mmCIF file of C-alpha atoms in Angstrom:
data_model
loop_
_atom_site.group_PDB
_atom_site.id
_atom_site.type_symbol
_atom_site.label_atom_id
_atom_site.label_comp_id
_atom_site.label_asym_id
_atom_site.label_seq_id
_atom_site.Cartn_x
_atom_site.Cartn_y
_atom_site.Cartn_z
ATOM 1 C CA MET A 1 25.988 -55.801 -25.219
ATOM 2 C CA LYS A 2 22.897 -57.878 -25.844
ATOM 3 C CA LYS A 3 19.841 -56.148 -27.225
ATOM 4 C CA TRP A 4 17.798 -56.939 -24.087
ATOM 5 C CA MET A 5 20.194 -55.007 -21.862
ATOM 6 C CA LEU A 6 18.242 -51.770 -21.755
ATOM 7 C CA SER A 7 17.362 -50.001 -18.542
ATOM 8 C CA LEU A 8 13.717 -50.183 -17.594
ATOM 9 C CA GLY A 9 14.000 -48.604 -14.169
ATOM 10 C CA LEU A 10 12.770 -45.142 -15.145
ATOM 11 C CA THR A 11 10.117 -46.260 -17.592
ATOM 12 C CA ALA A 12 8.688 -48.929 -15.322
ATOM 13 C CA GLY A 13 8.567 -46.485 -12.438
ATOM 14 C CA LEU A 14 6.794 -43.852 -14.517
ATOM 15 C CA ILE A 15 4.214 -46.325 -15.771
ATOM 16 C CA SER A 16 3.490 -47.416 -12.215
ATOM 17 C CA LEU A 17 3.254 -43.811 -11.120
ATOM 18 C CA SER A 18 0.836 -42.842 -13.864
ATOM 19 C CA ALA A 19 -1.287 -45.890 -13.156
ATOM 20 C CA CYS A 20 -1.612 -45.269 -9.435
ATOM 21 C CA ASN A 21 -2.027 -41.485 -9.619
ATOM 22 C CA ASN A 22 -5.592 -40.468 -8.749
ATOM 23 C CA ALA A 23 -7.406 -37.300 -7.746
ATOM 24 C CA GLY A 24 -8.079 -38.406 -4.180
ATOM 25 C CA ALA A 25 -4.404 -38.899 -3.421
ATOM 26 C CA ASP A 26 -2.953 -35.924 -5.343
ATOM 27 C CA SER A 27 -2.318 -33.837 -2.245
ATOM 28 C CA GLU A 28 -0.711 -36.675 -0.260
ATOM 29 C CA ALA A 29 2.879 -35.830 0.606
ATOM 30 C CA ILE A 30 5.523 -38.294 -0.504
ATOM 31 C CA VAL A 31 8.331 -36.121 0.915
ATOM 32 C CA GLU A 32 8.106 -34.123 4.129
ATOM 33 C CA SER A 33 10.788 -31.752 5.413
ATOM 34 C CA LYS A 34 11.357 -28.524 7.320
ATOM 35 C CA ALA A 35 12.015 -26.909 3.924
ATOM 36 C CA GLY A 36 8.627 -27.990 2.584
ATOM 37 C CA ASP A 37 6.717 -30.985 1.238
ATOM 38 C CA ILE A 38 6.449 -32.679 -2.170
ATOM 39 C CA THR A 39 3.015 -34.067 -3.039
ATOM 40 C CA LYS A 40 2.130 -36.879 -5.395
ATOM 41 C CA GLU A 41 0.614 -34.316 -7.749
ATOM 42 C CA GLN A 42 3.808 -32.231 -7.861
ATOM 43 C CA PHE A 43 5.935 -35.307 -8.418
ATOM 44 C CA TYR A 44 3.630 -36.680 -11.107
ATOM 45 C CA ASN A 45 3.502 -33.350 -12.960
ATOM 46 C CA LYS A 46 7.284 -33.002 -12.930
ATOM 47 C CA MET A 47 7.758 -36.544 -14.240
ATOM 48 C CA LYS A 48 5.067 -35.956 -16.858
ATOM 49 C CA GLU A 49 6.775 -32.761 -17.979
ATOM 50 C CA GLN A 50 10.174 -34.401 -18.378
ATOM 51 C CA TYR A 51 9.349 -37.918 -19.553
ATOM 52 C CA GLY A 52 5.594 -38.125 -20.090
ATOM 53 C CA ASP A 53 5.588 -38.195 -23.902
ATOM 54 C CA GLN A 54 8.227 -40.940 -23.986
ATOM 55 C CA VAL A 55 6.349 -43.164 -21.541
ATOM 56 C CA LEU A 56 2.938 -42.510 -23.064
ATOM 57 C CA ASN A 57 4.227 -43.378 -26.536
ATOM 58 C CA GLN A 58 5.653 -46.623 -25.197
ATOM 59 C CA MET A 59 2.376 -47.513 -23.469
ATOM 60 C CA ILE A 60 0.359 -46.791 -26.624
ATOM 61 C CA ASP A 61 2.736 -48.867 -28.764
ATOM 62 C CA GLU A 62 2.494 -51.838 -26.411
ATOM 63 C CA MET A 63 -1.291 -51.473 -26.205
ATOM 64 C CA VAL A 64 -1.851 -51.587 -29.979
ATOM 65 C CA LEU A 65 0.686 -54.388 -30.409
ATOM 66 C CA GLU A 66 -0.903 -56.525 -27.684
ATOM 67 C CA ASP A 67 -4.288 -56.003 -29.298
ATOM 68 C CA LYS A 68 -3.093 -57.813 -32.442
ATOM 69 C CA TYR A 69 -0.198 -60.038 -31.350
ATOM 70 C CA LYS A 70 0.127 -62.419 -28.423
ATOM 71 C CA VAL A 71 3.230 -63.365 -26.460
ATOM 72 C CA THR A 72 2.954 -66.305 -24.082
ATOM 73 C CA ASP A 73 4.675 -66.768 -20.728
ATOM 74 C CA LYS A 74 6.375 -69.818 -22.246
ATOM 75 C CA GLU A 75 7.931 -67.672 -25.004
ATOM 76 C CA ILE A 76 9.145 -65.102 -22.461
ATOM 77 C CA ASP A 77 10.621 -67.777 -20.174
ATOM 78 C CA LYS A 78 12.425 -69.319 -23.160
ATOM 79 C CA GLU A 79 14.125 -65.982 -23.908
ATOM 80 C CA ILE A 80 15.030 -65.492 -20.234
ATOM 81 C CA ASP A 81 16.617 -68.956 -20.163
ATOM 82 C CA LYS A 82 18.664 -68.065 -23.270
ATOM 83 C CA ILE A 83 19.895 -64.901 -21.588
ATOM 84 C CA LYS A 84 20.912 -66.789 -18.426
ATOM 85 C CA GLU A 85 22.761 -69.373 -20.509
ATOM 86 C CA GLU A 86 24.582 -66.720 -22.535
ATOM 87 C CA LEU A 87 25.625 -64.878 -19.390
ATOM 88 C CA GLY A 88 26.872 -68.012 -17.696
ATOM 89 C CA GLY A 89 24.420 -68.682 -14.867
ATOM 90 C CA GLU A 90 22.243 -67.117 -12.182
ATOM 91 C CA ASP A 91 24.935 -65.038 -10.473
ATOM 92 C CA ALA A 92 26.049 -63.365 -13.695
ATOM 93 C CA PHE A 93 22.388 -62.874 -14.640
ATOM 94 C CA LYS A 94 21.583 -61.069 -11.371
ATOM 95 C CA GLN A 95 24.680 -58.913 -11.761
ATOM 96 C CA ALA A 96 23.646 -57.966 -15.300
ATOM 97 C CA LEU A 97 20.181 -56.964 -14.079
ATOM 98 C CA GLU A 98 21.712 -54.616 -11.497
ATOM 99 C CA GLN A 99 24.177 -53.141 -13.992
ATOM 100 C CA ASN A 100 21.333 -52.322 -16.370
ATOM 101 C CA GLY A 101 19.056 -50.678 -13.837
ATOM 102 C CA LEU A 102 16.608 -53.575 -13.502
ATOM 103 C CA SER A 103 15.475 -54.241 -9.946
ATOM 104 C CA ASP A 104 14.241 -57.785 -10.582
ATOM 105 C CA GLU A 105 13.472 -60.417 -13.209
ATOM 106 C CA LYS A 106 9.888 -59.165 -13.519
ATOM 107 C CA GLN A 107 11.079 -55.925 -15.136
ATOM 108 C CA LEU A 108 13.240 -57.887 -17.569
ATOM 109 C CA LYS A 109 10.247 -60.049 -18.492
ATOM 110 C CA GLU A 110 8.300 -56.906 -19.388
ATOM 111 C CA ARG A 111 11.180 -55.802 -21.617
ATOM 112 C CA VAL A 112 11.422 -59.220 -23.247
ATOM 113 C CA LYS A 113 7.671 -59.225 -23.844
ATOM 114 C CA SER A 114 7.926 -55.848 -25.571
ATOM 115 C CA MET A 115 10.838 -57.092 -27.675
ATOM 116 C CA LEU A 116 8.919 -60.198 -28.760
ATOM 117 C CA LEU A 117 5.822 -58.160 -29.627
ATOM 118 C CA ASN A 118 7.932 -55.926 -31.856
ATOM 119 C CA GLU A 119 9.604 -58.925 -33.484
ATOM 120 C CA LYS A 120 6.285 -60.632 -34.209
ATOM 121 C CA ALA A 121 4.887 -57.475 -35.760
ATOM 122 C CA ALA A 122 7.972 -56.726 -37.865
ATOM 123 C CA THR A 123 8.389 -60.295 -39.154
ATOM 124 C CA GLU A 124 4.730 -61.131 -39.768
ATOM 125 C CA GLY A 125 4.361 -62.648 -43.236
ATOM 126 C CA VAL A 126 8.129 -62.877 -43.801
ATOM 127 C CA LYS A 127 8.957 -66.176 -45.499
ATOM 128 C CA ILE A 128 12.347 -67.875 -45.354
ATOM 129 C CA SER A 129 13.174 -70.827 -47.620
ATOM 130 C CA GLU A 130 15.041 -73.949 -46.548
ATOM 131 C CA ASP A 131 17.767 -73.187 -49.107
ATOM 132 C CA GLU A 132 18.332 -69.713 -47.639
ATOM 133 C CA MET A 133 18.679 -71.161 -44.161
ATOM 134 C CA LYS A 134 21.063 -73.923 -45.264
ATOM 135 C CA LYS A 135 23.284 -71.424 -47.081
ATOM 136 C CA VAL A 136 23.623 -69.217 -43.980
ATOM 137 C CA PHE A 137 24.172 -72.279 -41.795
ATOM 138 C CA GLU A 138 27.053 -73.490 -43.995
ATOM 139 C CA GLU A 139 28.626 -70.014 -44.066
ATOM 140 C CA LYS A 140 28.256 -69.047 -40.427
ATOM 141 C CA TYR A 141 27.111 -71.786 -38.076
ATOM 142 C CA LYS A 142 28.345 -75.177 -39.300
ATOM 143 C CA THR A 143 31.706 -74.707 -37.597
ATOM 144 C CA GLU A 144 31.956 -72.798 -34.313
ATOM 145 C CA VAL A 145 34.870 -72.132 -32.028
ATOM 146 C CA LYS A 146 34.951 -71.340 -28.342
ATOM 147 C CA ALA A 147 37.603 -68.805 -27.496
ATOM 148 C CA SER A 148 38.883 -66.545 -24.765
ATOM 149 C CA HIS A 149 40.806 -63.341 -25.307
ATOM 150 C CA ILE A 150 42.784 -60.696 -23.490
ATOM 151 C CA LEU A 151 42.219 -57.248 -24.995
ATOM 152 C CA VAL A 152 44.591 -54.387 -24.195
ATOM 153 C CA ASP A 153 45.172 -50.910 -25.608
ATOM 154 C CA ASP A 154 48.707 -51.167 -26.929
ATOM 155 C CA GLU A 155 51.370 -53.555 -28.155
ATOM 156 C CA LYS A 156 53.684 -52.868 -25.205
ATOM 157 C CA THR A 157 51.083 -54.084 -22.704
ATOM 158 C CA ALA A 158 50.201 -57.012 -24.957
ATOM 159 C CA LYS A 159 53.839 -58.146 -25.055
ATOM 160 C CA GLU A 160 54.003 -57.894 -21.265
ATOM 161 C CA VAL A 161 50.966 -60.185 -20.983
ATOM 162 C CA GLN A 162 52.351 -62.501 -23.648
ATOM 163 C CA LYS A 163 55.616 -62.916 -21.710
ATOM 164 C CA LYS A 164 53.676 -63.845 -18.561
ATOM 165 C CA LEU A 165 51.734 -66.437 -20.558
ATOM 166 C CA ASN A 166 54.955 -67.869 -21.988
ATOM 167 C CA ASP A 167 56.339 -68.090 -18.444
ATOM 168 C CA GLY A 168 53.371 -70.234 -17.420
ATOM 169 C CA GLY A 169 50.858 -67.591 -16.381
ATOM 170 C CA ASP A 170 47.188 -68.526 -16.152
ATOM 171 C CA PHE A 171 45.250 -67.140 -19.139
ATOM 172 C CA ALA A 172 41.991 -66.599 -17.223
ATOM 173 C CA LYS A 173 43.674 -64.778 -14.335
ATOM 174 C CA LEU A 174 45.645 -62.558 -16.702
ATOM 175 C CA ALA A 175 42.428 -61.745 -18.598
ATOM 176 C CA GLU A 176 40.781 -60.668 -15.356
ATOM 177 C CA GLU A 177 43.799 -58.514 -14.533
ATOM 178 C CA TYR A 178 44.590 -56.935 -17.911
ATOM 179 C CA SER A 179 41.690 -57.241 -20.356
ATOM 180 C CA LYS A 180 39.628 -54.121 -21.078
ATOM 181 C CA ASP A 181 36.693 -56.082 -22.539
ATOM 182 C CA PRO A 182 33.947 -55.631 -19.901
ATOM 183 C CA GLY A 183 31.855 -58.432 -21.344
ATOM 184 C CA SER A 184 34.448 -61.160 -20.902
ATOM 185 C CA LYS A 185 37.186 -60.126 -18.444
ATOM 186 C CA SER A 186 35.193 -61.198 -15.379
ATOM 187 C CA LYS A 187 34.813 -64.631 -17.020
ATOM 188 C CA GLY A 188 38.525 -65.073 -17.619
ATOM 189 C CA GLY A 189 38.209 -63.695 -21.132
ATOM 190 C CA ASP A 190 35.684 -66.351 -22.197
ATOM 191 C CA LEU A 191 33.635 -65.335 -25.261
ATOM 192 C CA GLY A 192 31.717 -68.589 -25.547
ATOM 193 C CA PHE A 193 31.026 -70.312 -28.867
ATOM 194 C CA PHE A 194 30.677 -68.198 -32.006
ATOM 195 C CA GLY A 195 30.475 -68.736 -35.746
ATOM 196 C CA LYS A 196 31.893 -66.813 -38.669
ATOM 197 C CA GLY A 197 30.736 -63.213 -38.967
ATOM 198 C CA ALA A 198 30.282 -62.720 -35.232
ATOM 199 C CA MET A 199 33.650 -61.061 -34.625
ATOM 200 C CA VAL A 200 35.686 -58.430 -36.444
ATOM 201 C CA PRO A 201 37.593 -59.885 -39.431
ATOM 202 C CA GLU A 202 41.082 -59.617 -37.876
ATOM 203 C CA PHE A 203 39.949 -61.553 -34.805
ATOM 204 C CA GLU A 204 37.931 -64.127 -36.743
ATOM 205 C CA LYS A 205 40.692 -64.899 -39.258
ATOM 206 C CA VAL A 206 43.036 -65.955 -36.473
ATOM 207 C CA ALA A 207 40.496 -67.671 -34.207
ATOM 208 C CA PHE A 208 39.346 -70.079 -36.913
ATOM 209 C CA THR A 209 42.916 -71.104 -37.803
ATOM 210 C CA LEU A 210 43.975 -72.000 -34.249
ATOM 211 C CA ASP A 211 43.782 -75.556 -32.940
ATOM 212 C CA LYS A 212 42.016 -76.390 -29.689
ATOM 213 C CA GLY A 213 44.212 -75.289 -26.772
ATOM 214 C CA GLU A 214 46.400 -73.064 -28.965
ATOM 215 C CA THR A 215 47.120 -69.402 -28.147
ATOM 216 C CA SER A 216 47.656 -66.777 -30.827
ATOM 217 C CA ASP A 217 50.357 -64.214 -31.365
ATOM 218 C CA LEU A 218 49.315 -60.553 -31.002
ATOM 219 C CA VAL A 219 46.252 -59.648 -33.083
ATOM 220 C CA LYS A 220 45.498 -55.996 -33.822
ATOM 221 C CA SER A 221 41.995 -54.658 -34.472
ATOM 222 C CA ASP A 222 40.156 -51.337 -34.126
ATOM 223 C CA TYR A 223 39.480 -52.286 -30.497
ATOM 224 C CA GLY A 224 43.122 -52.723 -29.519
ATOM 225 C CA VAL A 225 45.463 -55.711 -29.322
ATOM 226 C CA HIS A 226 44.101 -59.216 -28.669
ATOM 227 C CA ILE A 227 45.674 -62.418 -27.446
ATOM 228 C CA ILE A 228 43.319 -65.246 -28.394
ATOM 229 C CA LYS A 229 43.074 -68.742 -26.979
ATOM 230 C CA VAL A 230 40.812 -71.335 -28.597
ATOM 231 C CA THR A 231 39.389 -73.625 -25.920
ATOM 232 C CA ASP A 232 37.021 -75.755 -27.996
ATOM 233 C CA LYS A 233 35.653 -76.396 -31.490
ATOM 234 C CA ARG A 234 32.470 -78.044 -32.697
ATOM 235 C CA GLU A 235 30.649 -79.039 -35.850
ATOM 236 C CA ASN A 236 26.922 -78.326 -35.687
ATOM 237 C CA LYS A 237 23.984 -80.038 -37.347
ATOM 238 C CA PHE A 238 21.598 -77.938 -39.414
ATOM 239 C CA GLU A 239 18.578 -78.968 -37.337
ATOM 240 C CA ASP A 240 20.236 -77.745 -34.137
ATOM 241 C CA LYS A 241 20.728 -74.248 -35.575
ATOM 242 C CA LYS A 242 17.708 -74.025 -37.860
ATOM 243 C CA GLU A 243 15.557 -71.966 -35.470
ATOM 244 C CA GLN A 244 18.372 -69.491 -34.789
ATOM 245 C CA VAL A 245 19.172 -69.083 -38.490
ATOM 246 C CA GLU A 246 15.506 -68.618 -39.377
ATOM 247 C CA GLN A 247 15.091 -65.922 -36.721
ATOM 248 C CA GLU A 248 18.223 -64.121 -37.930
ATOM 249 C CA LEU A 249 17.030 -64.107 -41.555
ATOM 250 C CA LYS A 250 13.551 -62.957 -40.555
ATOM 251 C CA GLN A 251 15.035 -60.029 -38.657
ATOM 252 C CA GLN A 252 17.096 -59.104 -41.714
ATOM 253 C CA LYS A 253 13.920 -59.018 -43.824
ATOM 254 C CA ALA A 254 11.783 -57.395 -41.137
ATOM 255 C CA LYS A 255 9.505 -54.490 -41.974
ATOM 256 C CA PRO A 256 10.159 -51.090 -40.300
ATOM 257 C CA ILE A 257 8.450 -51.213 -36.901
ATOM 258 C CA THR A 258 7.687 -47.466 -37.010
ATOM 259 C CA GLU A 259 5.471 -47.941 -40.076
ATOM 260 C CA ILE A 260 3.705 -50.898 -38.472
ATOM 261 C CA LEU A 261 3.019 -48.973 -35.262
ATOM 262 C CA GLU A 262 1.747 -45.972 -37.208
ATOM 263 C CA ASN A 263 -0.765 -48.178 -39.060
ATOM 264 C CA LEU A 264 -1.834 -49.942 -35.867
ATOM 265 C CA ARG A 265 -2.426 -46.599 -34.147
ATOM 266 C CA LYS A 266 -4.581 -45.413 -37.039
ATOM 267 C CA LYS A 267 -6.647 -48.599 -37.005
ATOM 268 C CA ALA A 268 -7.071 -48.333 -33.225
ATOM 269 C CA ASP A 269 -8.169 -44.689 -33.605
ATOM 270 C CA VAL A 270 -5.831 -43.535 -30.827
ATOM 271 C CA LYS A 271 -6.779 -40.144 -29.386
ATOM 272 C CA ILE A 272 -4.571 -38.465 -26.768
ATOM 273 C CA LYS A 273 -6.829 -36.461 -24.449
ATOM 274 C CA ASP A 274 -4.103 -34.696 -22.471
ATOM 275 C CA LYS A 275 -3.469 -31.507 -24.465
ATOM 276 C CA GLU A 276 0.083 -30.930 -23.200
ATOM 277 C CA LEU A 277 1.230 -34.462 -23.952
ATOM 278 C CA LYS A 278 -0.520 -34.470 -27.319
ATOM 279 C CA GLU A 279 1.236 -31.276 -28.409
ATOM 280 C CA LYS A 280 4.594 -32.554 -27.198
ATOM 281 C CA ILE A 281 4.215 -35.877 -29.030
ATOM 282 C CA GLU A 282 3.016 -34.216 -32.244
ATOM 283 C CA LYS A 283 5.892 -31.731 -32.151
ATOM 284 C CA LYS A 284 8.445 -34.518 -31.810
ATOM 285 C CA ALA A 285 6.784 -36.499 -34.599
ATOM 286 C CA GLU A 286 7.282 -33.541 -36.966
ATOM 287 C CA GLN A 287 11.021 -33.379 -36.272
ATOM 288 C CA PRO A 288 13.288 -35.186 -38.787
ATOM 289 C CA GLN A 289 14.605 -38.492 -37.499
ATOM 290 C CA GLN A 290 18.357 -38.805 -36.984
ATOM 291 C CA PRO A 291 19.929 -41.813 -38.741
ATOM 292 C CA ALA A 292 20.919 -44.596 -36.365
ATOM 293 C CA MET A 293 24.593 -45.114 -35.669
ATOM 294 C CA PRO A 294 25.920 -48.331 -37.202
ATOM 295 C CA GLN A 295 26.647 -51.054 -34.661
ATOM 296 C CA GLN A 296 30.076 -52.625 -34.496
ATOM 297 C CA GLN A 297 30.840 -56.283 -34.076
ATOM 298 C CA GLN A 298 32.665 -57.431 -30.973
#
């Protein structure tokens, strides 16, 4: 899954709720029934109790980041266009929004803006040399392949699919029928173009040895059994990938965002006036942080 695919439905709703909540409307009923009513105040207090510290922390972080760093509409639109291209068009984009709890593109833009603010803060002052970029380009991006795959759980199923392919079966249709990869099965198994290091080693080793139009034998990995078909290959120019490589290297050298936010909060002299939320946030801050789970490649 792409890093932008994070649900904003709850958070966005809570922010809107906290912004529109006011004393004059507290007693207004938002639910009426024979069993009783629910007022705005009751709803707000319940949401605050369950999620208030999380939302408030997010709002403070974005406030202090926006005070120092700027993200333009042009930068946001550029990221949205990348997402649409990666997903394969408007229809797939709209479907992805729904699957990730986003009601419209506006909510995604808010998430992208937050992501870009964090990136700018974490990579400020990070320098990347031309030699570093060229080395990574040669290793990972100079040659790219475009492949499709059918991923199944076991060798028996894989052999069944393989026989159908050998008998003239359509690869894309069989991927839609058999593959368990949710990110590609609806696209006929298409994974798009990728360079070295993007896939698990077992998959990559085979994909980069196949000729255009060639289909592999069975390939086992921790994810299951793959049948891979290479549909295209290309040789890239350094200038075409320079921006992508630079961004990747900057992210690798990025400073911890938690430290940056802590310093920005101190400089902004943030004071939380709501006693309940303040105590809840401070209590969580004192708890030891759990180490993040390592992410796997596709």
